[in-house]
Coordinates of C-alpha atoms and ligand atoms in Angstrom, one line a residue:
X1 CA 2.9 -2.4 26.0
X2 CA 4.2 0.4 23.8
X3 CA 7.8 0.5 22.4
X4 CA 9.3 4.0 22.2
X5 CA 9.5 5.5 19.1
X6 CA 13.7 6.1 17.8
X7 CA 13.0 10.0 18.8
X8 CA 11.6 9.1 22.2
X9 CA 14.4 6.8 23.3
X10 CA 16.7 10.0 21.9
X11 CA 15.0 12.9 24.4
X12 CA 14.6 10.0 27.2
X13 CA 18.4 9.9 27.3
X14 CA 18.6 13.6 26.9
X15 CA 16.5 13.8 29.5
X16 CA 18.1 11.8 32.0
X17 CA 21.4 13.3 30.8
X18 CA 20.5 16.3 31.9
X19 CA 18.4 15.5 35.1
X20 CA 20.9 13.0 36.1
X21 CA 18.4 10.5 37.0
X22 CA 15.6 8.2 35.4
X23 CA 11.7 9.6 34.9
X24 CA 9.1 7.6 36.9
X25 CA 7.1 4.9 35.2
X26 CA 4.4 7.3 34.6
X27 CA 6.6 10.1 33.6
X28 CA 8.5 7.6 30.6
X29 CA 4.9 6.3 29.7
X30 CA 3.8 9.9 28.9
X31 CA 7.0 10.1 26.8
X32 CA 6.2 7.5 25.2
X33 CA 2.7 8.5 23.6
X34 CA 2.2 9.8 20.3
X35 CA -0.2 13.4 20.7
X36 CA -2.9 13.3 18.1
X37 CA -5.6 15.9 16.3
X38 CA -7.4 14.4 14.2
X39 CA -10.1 16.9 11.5
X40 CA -12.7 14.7 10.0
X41 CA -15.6 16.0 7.5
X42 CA -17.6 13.2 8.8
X43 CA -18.5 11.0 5.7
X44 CA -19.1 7.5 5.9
X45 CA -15.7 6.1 5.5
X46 CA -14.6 8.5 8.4
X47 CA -17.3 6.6 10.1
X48 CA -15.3 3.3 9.8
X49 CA -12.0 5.1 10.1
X50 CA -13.5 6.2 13.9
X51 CA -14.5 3.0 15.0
X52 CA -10.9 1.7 14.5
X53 CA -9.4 4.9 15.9
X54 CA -11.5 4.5 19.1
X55 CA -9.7 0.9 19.7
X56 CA -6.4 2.1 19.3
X57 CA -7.0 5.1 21.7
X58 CA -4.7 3.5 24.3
X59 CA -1.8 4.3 21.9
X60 CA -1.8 8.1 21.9
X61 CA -2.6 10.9 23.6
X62 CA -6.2 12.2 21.5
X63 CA -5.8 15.9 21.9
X64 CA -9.0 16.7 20.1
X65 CA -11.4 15.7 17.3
X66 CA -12.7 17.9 15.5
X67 CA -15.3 18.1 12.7
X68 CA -13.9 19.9 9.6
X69 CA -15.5 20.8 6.3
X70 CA -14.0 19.2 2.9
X71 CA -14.5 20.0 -1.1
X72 CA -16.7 16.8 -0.1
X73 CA -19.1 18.0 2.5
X74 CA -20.1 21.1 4.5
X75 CA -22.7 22.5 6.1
X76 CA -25.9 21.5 4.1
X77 CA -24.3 19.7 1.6
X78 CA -24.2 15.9 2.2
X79 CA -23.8 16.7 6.1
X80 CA -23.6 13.8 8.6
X81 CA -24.8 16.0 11.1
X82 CA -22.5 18.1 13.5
X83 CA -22.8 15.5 16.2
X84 CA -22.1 12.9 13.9
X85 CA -19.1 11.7 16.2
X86 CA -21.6 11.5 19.0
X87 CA -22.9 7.8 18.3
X88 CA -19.7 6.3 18.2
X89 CA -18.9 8.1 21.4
X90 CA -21.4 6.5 23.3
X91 CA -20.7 3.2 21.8
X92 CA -17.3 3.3 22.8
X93 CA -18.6 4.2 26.6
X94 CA -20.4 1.2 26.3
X95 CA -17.2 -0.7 26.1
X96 CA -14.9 1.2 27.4
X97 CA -14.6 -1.0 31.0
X98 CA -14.1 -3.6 28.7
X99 CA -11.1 -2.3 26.8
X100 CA -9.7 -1.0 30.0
X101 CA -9.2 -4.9 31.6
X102 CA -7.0 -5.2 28.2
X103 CA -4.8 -1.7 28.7
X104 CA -5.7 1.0 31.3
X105 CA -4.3 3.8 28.8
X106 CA -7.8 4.0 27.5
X107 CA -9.0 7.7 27.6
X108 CA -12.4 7.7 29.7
X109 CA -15.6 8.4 27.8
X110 CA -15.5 11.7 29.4
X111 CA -12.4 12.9 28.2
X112 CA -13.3 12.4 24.7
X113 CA -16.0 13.9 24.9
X114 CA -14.7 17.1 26.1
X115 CA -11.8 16.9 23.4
X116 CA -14.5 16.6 20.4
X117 CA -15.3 20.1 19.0
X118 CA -17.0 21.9 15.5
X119 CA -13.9 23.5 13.4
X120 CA -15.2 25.3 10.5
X121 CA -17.4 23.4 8.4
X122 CA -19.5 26.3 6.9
X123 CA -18.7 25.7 3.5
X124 CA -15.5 23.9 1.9
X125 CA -12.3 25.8 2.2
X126 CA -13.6 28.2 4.8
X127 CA -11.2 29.6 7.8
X128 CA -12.7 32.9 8.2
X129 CA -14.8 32.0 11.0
X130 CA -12.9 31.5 14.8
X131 CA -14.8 28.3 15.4
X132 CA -14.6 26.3 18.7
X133 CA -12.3 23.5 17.1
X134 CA -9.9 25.9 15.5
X135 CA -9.4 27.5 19.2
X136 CA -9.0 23.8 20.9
X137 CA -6.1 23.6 17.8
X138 CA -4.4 27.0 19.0
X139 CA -4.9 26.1 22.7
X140 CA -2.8 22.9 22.3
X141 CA -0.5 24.4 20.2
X142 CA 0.5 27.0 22.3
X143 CA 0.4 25.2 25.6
X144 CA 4.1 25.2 26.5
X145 CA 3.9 23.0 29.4
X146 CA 3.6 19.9 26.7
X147 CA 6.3 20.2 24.3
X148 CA 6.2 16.7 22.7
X149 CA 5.4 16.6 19.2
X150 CA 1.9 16.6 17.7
X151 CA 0.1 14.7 15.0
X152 CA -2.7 17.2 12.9
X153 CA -4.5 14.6 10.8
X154 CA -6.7 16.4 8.0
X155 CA -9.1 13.3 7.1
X156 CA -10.9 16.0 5.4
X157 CA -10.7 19.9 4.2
X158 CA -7.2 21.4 6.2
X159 CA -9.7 24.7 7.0
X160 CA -9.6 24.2 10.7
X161 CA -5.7 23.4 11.1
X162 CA -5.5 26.3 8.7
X163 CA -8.0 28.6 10.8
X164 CA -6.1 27.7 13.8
X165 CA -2.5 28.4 12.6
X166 CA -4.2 32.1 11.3
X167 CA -4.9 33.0 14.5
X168 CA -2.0 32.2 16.1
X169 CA 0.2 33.9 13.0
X170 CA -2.2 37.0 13.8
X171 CA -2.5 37.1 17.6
X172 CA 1.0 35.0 18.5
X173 CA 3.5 35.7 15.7
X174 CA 6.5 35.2 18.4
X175 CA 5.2 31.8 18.6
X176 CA 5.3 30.8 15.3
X177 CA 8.6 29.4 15.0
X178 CA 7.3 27.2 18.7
X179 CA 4.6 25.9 17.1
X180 CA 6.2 24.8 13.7
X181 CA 8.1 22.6 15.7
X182 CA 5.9 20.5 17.6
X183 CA 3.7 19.9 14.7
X184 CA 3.6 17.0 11.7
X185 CA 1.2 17.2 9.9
X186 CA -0.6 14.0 8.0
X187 CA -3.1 14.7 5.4
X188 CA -5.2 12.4 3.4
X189 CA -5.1 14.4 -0.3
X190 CA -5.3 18.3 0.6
X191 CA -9.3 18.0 0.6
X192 CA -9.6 22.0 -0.1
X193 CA -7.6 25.0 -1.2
X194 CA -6.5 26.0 2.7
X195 CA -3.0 24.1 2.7
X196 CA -2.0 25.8 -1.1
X197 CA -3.1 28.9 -0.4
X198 CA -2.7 29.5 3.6
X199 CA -0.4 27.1 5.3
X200 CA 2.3 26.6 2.7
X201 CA 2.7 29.9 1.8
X202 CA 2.5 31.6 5.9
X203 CA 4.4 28.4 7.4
X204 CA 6.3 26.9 4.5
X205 CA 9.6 28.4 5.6
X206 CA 9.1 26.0 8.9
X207 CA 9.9 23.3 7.1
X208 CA 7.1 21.2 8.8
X209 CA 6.8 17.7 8.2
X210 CA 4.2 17.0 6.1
X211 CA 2.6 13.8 4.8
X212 CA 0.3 13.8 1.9
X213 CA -1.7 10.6 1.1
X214 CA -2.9 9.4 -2.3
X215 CA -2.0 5.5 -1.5
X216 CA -4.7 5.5 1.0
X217 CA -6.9 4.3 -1.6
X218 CA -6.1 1.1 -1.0
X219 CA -8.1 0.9 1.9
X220 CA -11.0 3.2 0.9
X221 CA -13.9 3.0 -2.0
X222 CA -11.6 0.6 -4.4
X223 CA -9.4 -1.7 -2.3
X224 CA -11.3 -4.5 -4.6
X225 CA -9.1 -2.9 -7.4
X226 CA -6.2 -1.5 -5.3
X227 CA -5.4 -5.0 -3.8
X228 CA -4.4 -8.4 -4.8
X229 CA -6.6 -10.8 -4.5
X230 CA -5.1 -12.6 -1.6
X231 CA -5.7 -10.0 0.6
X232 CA -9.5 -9.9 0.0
X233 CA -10.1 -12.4 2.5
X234 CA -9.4 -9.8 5.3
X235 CA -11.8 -7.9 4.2
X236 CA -15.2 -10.0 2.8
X237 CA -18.2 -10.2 4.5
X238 CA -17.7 -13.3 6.4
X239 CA -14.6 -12.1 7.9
X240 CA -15.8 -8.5 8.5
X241 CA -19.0 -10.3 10.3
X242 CA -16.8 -13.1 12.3
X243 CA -14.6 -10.6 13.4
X244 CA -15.5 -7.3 13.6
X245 CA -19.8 -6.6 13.2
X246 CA -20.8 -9.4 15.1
X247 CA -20.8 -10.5 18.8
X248 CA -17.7 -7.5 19.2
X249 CA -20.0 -5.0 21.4
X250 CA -22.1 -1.7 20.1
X251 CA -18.9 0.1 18.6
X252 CA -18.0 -2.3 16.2
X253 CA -21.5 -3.2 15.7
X254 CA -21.8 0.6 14.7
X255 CA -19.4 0.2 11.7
X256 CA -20.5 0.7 8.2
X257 CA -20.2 -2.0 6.3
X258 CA -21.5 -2.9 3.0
X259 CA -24.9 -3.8 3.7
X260 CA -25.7 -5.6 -0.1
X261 CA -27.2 -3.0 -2.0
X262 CA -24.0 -2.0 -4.2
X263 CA -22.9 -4.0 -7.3
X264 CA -19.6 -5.4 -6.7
X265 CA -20.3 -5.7 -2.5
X266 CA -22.0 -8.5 -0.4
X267 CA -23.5 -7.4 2.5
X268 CA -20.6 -7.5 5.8
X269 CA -18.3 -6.3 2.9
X270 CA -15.4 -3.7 4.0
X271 CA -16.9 -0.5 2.8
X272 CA -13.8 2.4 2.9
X273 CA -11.6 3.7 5.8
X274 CA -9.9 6.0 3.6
X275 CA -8.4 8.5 6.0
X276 CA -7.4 5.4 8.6
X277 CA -3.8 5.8 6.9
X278 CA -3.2 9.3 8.7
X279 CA -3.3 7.6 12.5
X280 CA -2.1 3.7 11.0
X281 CA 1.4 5.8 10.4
X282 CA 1.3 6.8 14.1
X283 CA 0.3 3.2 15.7
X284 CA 4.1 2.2 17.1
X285 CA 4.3 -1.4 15.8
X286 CA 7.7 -1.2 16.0
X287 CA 9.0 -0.2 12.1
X288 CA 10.1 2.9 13.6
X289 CA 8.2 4.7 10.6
X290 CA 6.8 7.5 12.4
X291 CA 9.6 10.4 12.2
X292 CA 10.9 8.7 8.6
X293 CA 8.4 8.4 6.6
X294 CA 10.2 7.0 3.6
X295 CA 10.8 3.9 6.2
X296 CA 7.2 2.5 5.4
X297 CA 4.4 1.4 8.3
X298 CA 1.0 0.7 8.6
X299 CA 0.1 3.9 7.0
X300 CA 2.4 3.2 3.9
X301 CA 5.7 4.6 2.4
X302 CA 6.5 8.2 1.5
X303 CA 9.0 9.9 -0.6
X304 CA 10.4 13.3 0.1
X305 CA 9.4 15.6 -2.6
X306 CA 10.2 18.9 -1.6
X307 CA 11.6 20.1 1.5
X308 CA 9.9 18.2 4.1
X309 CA 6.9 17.3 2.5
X310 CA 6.2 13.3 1.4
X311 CA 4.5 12.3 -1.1
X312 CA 3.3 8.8 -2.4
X313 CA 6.2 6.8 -4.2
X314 CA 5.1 7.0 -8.0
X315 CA 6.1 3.6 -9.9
X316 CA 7.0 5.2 -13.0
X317 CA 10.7 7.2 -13.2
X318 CA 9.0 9.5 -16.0
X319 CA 6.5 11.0 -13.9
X320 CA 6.7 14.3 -12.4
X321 CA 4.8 14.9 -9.2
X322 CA 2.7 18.3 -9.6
X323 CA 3.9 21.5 -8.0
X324 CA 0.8 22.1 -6.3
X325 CA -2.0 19.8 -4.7
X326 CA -1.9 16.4 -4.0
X327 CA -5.4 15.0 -4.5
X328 CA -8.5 13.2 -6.0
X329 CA -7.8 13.9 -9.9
X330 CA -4.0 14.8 -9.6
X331 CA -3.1 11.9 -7.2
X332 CA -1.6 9.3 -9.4
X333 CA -3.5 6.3 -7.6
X334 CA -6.5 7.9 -8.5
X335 CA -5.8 8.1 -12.1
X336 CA -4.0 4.7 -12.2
X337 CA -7.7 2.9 -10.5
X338 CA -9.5 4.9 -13.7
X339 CA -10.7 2.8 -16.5
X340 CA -8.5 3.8 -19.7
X341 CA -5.7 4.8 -17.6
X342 CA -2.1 4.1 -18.8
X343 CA -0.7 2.3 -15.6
X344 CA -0.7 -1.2 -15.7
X345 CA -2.0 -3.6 -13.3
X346 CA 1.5 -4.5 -12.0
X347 CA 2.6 -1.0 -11.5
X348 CA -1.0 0.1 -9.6
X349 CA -0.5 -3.0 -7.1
X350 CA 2.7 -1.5 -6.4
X351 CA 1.5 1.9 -5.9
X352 CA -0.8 0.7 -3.3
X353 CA 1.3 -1.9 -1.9
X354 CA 2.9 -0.2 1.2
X355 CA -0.3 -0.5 2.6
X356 CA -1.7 -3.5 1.7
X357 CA 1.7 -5.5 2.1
X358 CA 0.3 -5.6 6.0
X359 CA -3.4 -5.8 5.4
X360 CA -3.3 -9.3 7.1
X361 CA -1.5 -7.6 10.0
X362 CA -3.3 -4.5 10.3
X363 CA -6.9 -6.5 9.9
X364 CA -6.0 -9.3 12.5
X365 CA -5.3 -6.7 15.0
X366 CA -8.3 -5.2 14.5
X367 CA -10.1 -8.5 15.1
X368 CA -8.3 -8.5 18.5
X369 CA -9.1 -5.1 19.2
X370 CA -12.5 -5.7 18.7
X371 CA -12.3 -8.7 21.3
X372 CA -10.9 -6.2 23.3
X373 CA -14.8 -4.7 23.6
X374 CA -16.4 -7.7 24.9
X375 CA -13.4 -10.6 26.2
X376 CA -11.7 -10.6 29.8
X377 CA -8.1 -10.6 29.0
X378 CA -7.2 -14.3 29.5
X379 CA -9.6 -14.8 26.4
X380 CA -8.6 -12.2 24.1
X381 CA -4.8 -12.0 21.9
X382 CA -2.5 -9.2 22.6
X383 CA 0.7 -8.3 20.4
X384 CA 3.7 -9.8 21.0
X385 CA 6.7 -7.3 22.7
X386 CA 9.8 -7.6 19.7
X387 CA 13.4 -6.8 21.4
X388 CA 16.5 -6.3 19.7
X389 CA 19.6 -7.5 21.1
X390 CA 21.6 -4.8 18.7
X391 CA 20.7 -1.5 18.1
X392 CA 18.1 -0.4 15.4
X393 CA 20.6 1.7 13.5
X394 CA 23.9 0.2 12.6
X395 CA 27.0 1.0 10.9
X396 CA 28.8 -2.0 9.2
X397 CA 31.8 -2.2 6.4
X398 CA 30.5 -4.1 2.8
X399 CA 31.9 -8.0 3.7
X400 CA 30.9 -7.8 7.3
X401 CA 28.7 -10.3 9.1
X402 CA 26.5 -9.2 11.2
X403 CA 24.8 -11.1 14.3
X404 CA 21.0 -10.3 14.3
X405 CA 19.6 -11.2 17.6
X406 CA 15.7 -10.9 19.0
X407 CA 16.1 -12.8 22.1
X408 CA 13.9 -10.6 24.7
X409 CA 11.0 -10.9 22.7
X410 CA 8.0 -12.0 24.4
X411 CA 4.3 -12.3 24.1
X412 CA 1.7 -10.7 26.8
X413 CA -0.2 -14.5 26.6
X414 CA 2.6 -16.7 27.0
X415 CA 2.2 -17.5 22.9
X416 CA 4.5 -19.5 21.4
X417 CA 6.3 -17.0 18.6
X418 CA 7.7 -17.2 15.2
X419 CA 10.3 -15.4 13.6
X420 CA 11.1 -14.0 9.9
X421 CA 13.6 -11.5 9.1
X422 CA 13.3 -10.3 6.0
X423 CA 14.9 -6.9 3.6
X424 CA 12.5 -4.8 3.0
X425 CA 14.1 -3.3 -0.1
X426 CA 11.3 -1.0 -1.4
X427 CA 12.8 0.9 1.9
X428 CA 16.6 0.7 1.4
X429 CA 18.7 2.3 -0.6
X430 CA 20.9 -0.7 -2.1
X431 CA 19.4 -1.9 -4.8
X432 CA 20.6 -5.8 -4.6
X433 CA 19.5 -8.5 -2.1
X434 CA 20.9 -9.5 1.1
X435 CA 20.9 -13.3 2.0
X436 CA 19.6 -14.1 5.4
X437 CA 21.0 -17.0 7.0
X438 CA 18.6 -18.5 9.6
X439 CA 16.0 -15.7 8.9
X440 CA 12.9 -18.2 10.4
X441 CA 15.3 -18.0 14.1
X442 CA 15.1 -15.7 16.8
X443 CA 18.4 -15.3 16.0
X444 CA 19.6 -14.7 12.2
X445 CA 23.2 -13.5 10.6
X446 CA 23.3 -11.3 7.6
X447 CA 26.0 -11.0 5.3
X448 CA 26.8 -7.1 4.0
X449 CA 27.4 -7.9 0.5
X450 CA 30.8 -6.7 -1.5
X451 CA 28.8 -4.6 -3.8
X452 CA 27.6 -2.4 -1.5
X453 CA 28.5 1.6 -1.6
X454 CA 29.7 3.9 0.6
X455 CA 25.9 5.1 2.7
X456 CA 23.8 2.6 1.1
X457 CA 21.4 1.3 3.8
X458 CA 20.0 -2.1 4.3
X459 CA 17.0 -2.4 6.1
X460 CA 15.6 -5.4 7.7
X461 CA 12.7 -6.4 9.3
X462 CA 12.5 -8.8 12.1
X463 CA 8.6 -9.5 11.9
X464 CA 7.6 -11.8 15.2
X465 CA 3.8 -13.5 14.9
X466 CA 2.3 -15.0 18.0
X467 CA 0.3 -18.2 17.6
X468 CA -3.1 -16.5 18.8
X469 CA -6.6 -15.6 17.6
X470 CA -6.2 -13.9 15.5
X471 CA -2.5 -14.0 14.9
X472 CA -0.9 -10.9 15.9
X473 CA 2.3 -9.5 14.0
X474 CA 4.9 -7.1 15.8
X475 CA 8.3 -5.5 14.3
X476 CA 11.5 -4.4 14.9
X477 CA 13.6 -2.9 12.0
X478 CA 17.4 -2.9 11.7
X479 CA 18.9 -0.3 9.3
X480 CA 23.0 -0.9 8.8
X481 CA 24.3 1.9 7.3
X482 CA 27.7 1.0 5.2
X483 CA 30.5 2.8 6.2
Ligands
LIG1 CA1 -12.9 12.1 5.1
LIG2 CA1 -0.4 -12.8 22.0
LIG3 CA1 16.6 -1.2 -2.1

């Protein structure tokens, strides 16, 4: 079951608003989906990222993968190959009927297949070249029978997005305007020159929304460094093998693991998923993150920098975010994981934190998902379904109580749930604490303190946790705006 994301539920209403009558099942479930392009210079850590954006291909509608060139690797220089993808492909065929007894919004083997193309991967930076993948881009972009928004994902170099949003500048420059708004845009570090140097420039004045990752570090090479040490246990060797490389099926048998031979690793180890973060912000878990960044998710927490373009929350109030790119030297968590660096250990954990705050989450629900390749249903854990009573935006005077009710929440397996509301304050813009009265109930009561000003948020999580293996975690948020 998905939950619709706050934008969704908006246009649904439009919708039947103006049609005067409700859209089919099918019709609302379409709505519902998240459309996804994900650009991948196929290194080893995209690898890993694949395998776990294969299991969560029920969530969205893919609209293509393509392989993409990066400062990293390009043609000829440490080059997985341009059917690198291909492998994983077949494993996921292999369990596809599988994942299908556990949600039937799988996307066939088939229909990945013909969505995976070469961009331009000749050398790093290039968008000369009209390349298969940079078509598939324009084709999708300028298909007006789908209007919904679209996710670009740059795990790699931005060349192909780049490429394709060239072409249709040169060849469509009436559509332009069409385009920019159907797109976001997610990039893990700007992995070439192509965003600087093409897209801001040509499609700044669009005011896309645009995502740049640093914090995904805390998943990749260094999550050793970048995490506390209570977290490690999601991701050591003898929970990578109980969970994910053993007994799961070929796909997660395919995933890149440590494999002993590195100082530091055991062999099962998590190796990297670095560019994970730039489809974990588009998994709807329910913390309504995916249209406000700065709201925090799976993928982590943003801050606006300039117009619409997010950047990793810095903990330091001296430091000035650089005018230009975003990326491997430049990118403060980079810097911070460097011996001799300045930052100290408390403020790097906090850098990294708004991802690993849910590594147990986000790791247990890849445990289930990798059930999900070899278990009949009745065997495997599915997430619970969290339902507000209220709605998820309020407005509330400072002094008011408020009723916080999650009654309607239930669990695909009959599991027995448990409840914790909690302020997620890194989110909100008061900078005190709210007391929670009952916040291990179903049904809390929260107390808008005195101090409060005039639009100053609050913003609370209701996080539900089924009592399954492995334990799965779902969300609603409630923001109260004071009035
Ligand atoms: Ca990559
Ligand atoms: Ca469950
Ligand atoms: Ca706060």
């Amino acid at each position: 079951m998905k939950r619709k994301s706050y934008q969704t539920v908006k246009l649904l209403t439009v919708l039947a608003l103006l049609f005067g009558s409700t859209l089919s099942f099918s019709q609302k479930k379409q709505e519902q989906k998240t459309r996804v392009i994900i650009t991948s210079d196929g290194e080893i850590d995209d690898e890993c990222s694949l395998v776990r954006f294969l299991l969560y291909g029920n969530e969205w509608d893919i609209e293509g993968i393509v392989t993409s060139s990066s400062q990293y690797h390009w043609h000829g220089h440490k080059w997985a190959g341009d059917d690198w993808i291909d492998p994983s492909l077949e494993a996921y065929a292999a369990v596809y009927p599988n994942l299908m007894k556990h949600d039937s919004n799988y996307p066939s083997p088939q229909y990945l297949a013909d969505h995976t193309f070469l961009g331009n991967v000749e050398t790093e930076g290039e968008m000369e070249l009209i390349t298969d993948g940079s078509q598939h881009i324009v084709k999708v972009l300028l298909d007006e029978s789908d209007n919904r928004p679209i996710w670009l994902q740059a795990w790699g170099g931005t060349n192909t997005i780049a490429r394709a949003l060239k072409t249709i500048e040169e060849e469509h420059p009436e559509k332009m305007q069409y385009v920019a708004n159907k797109m976001r845009f997610f990039f893990i570090w700007e992995q070439d020159k192509t965003y600087q140097e093409y897209i801001r420039p040509h499609w700044g004045k669009y005011n896309i929304m645009t995502i740049i990752s640093d914090q995904f570090e805390a998943i990749a090479y260094r999550w050793k460094i970048a995490q506390p040490e209570k977290m490690h246990q999601y991701y050591d060797g003898t929970w990578m093998k109980e969970n994910i490389l053993n007994n799961h099926g070929p796909l997660t048998a395919s995933y890149k693991s440590h494999t002993g031979d590195k100082e530091g690793f055991v062999d099962g180890d998590f190796r990297s998923e670095g560019d994970s973060p730039a489809f974990m912000h588009t998994i709807l878990t329910g913390l309504g993150n995916l249209d406000n960044p700065d709201w925090g998710g799976w993928g982590g927490r943003y801050v606006k920098v300039r117009e619409n373009t997010w950047l990793d929350p810095v903990p330091d109030k001296s430091y000035e975010y650089p005018k230009g790119r975003w990326y491997g030297s430049n990118g403060w968590g980079r810097s911070s994981l460097r011996e001799g660096s300045n930052a100290t250990a408390e403020q790097r954990s906090e850098y990294f934190k708004p991802i690993w705050r849910w590594s147990d989450a986000f790791q247990n629900d890849f445990a289930a998902r990798a059930d999900w390749c070899v278990k009949p249903f009745a065997e495997a854990n599915h997430p619970p379904v969290v339902k507000l009573k209220s709605a998820n935006y309020l407005k509330a005077k400072a002094g008011a109580k408020i009723k916080l009710s999650a009654k309607g929440t239930s669990d695909p397996d009959g599991d027995v749930l448990s409840y914790t509301w909690w302020q997620y304050k890194e989110a909100d813009s008061y900078e005190g604490e709210v007391e929670i009265l009952n916040n291990a109930k179903q049904v809390a009561f929260v107390s808008v303190p005195s101090d409060v000003k005039r639009g100053q948020t609050i913003h609370l999580v209701c996080e539900v946790k089924d009592n399954g293996m492995p334990q799965l975690t779902r969300y609603q948020r409630i923001v109260i705006e004071v009035e």
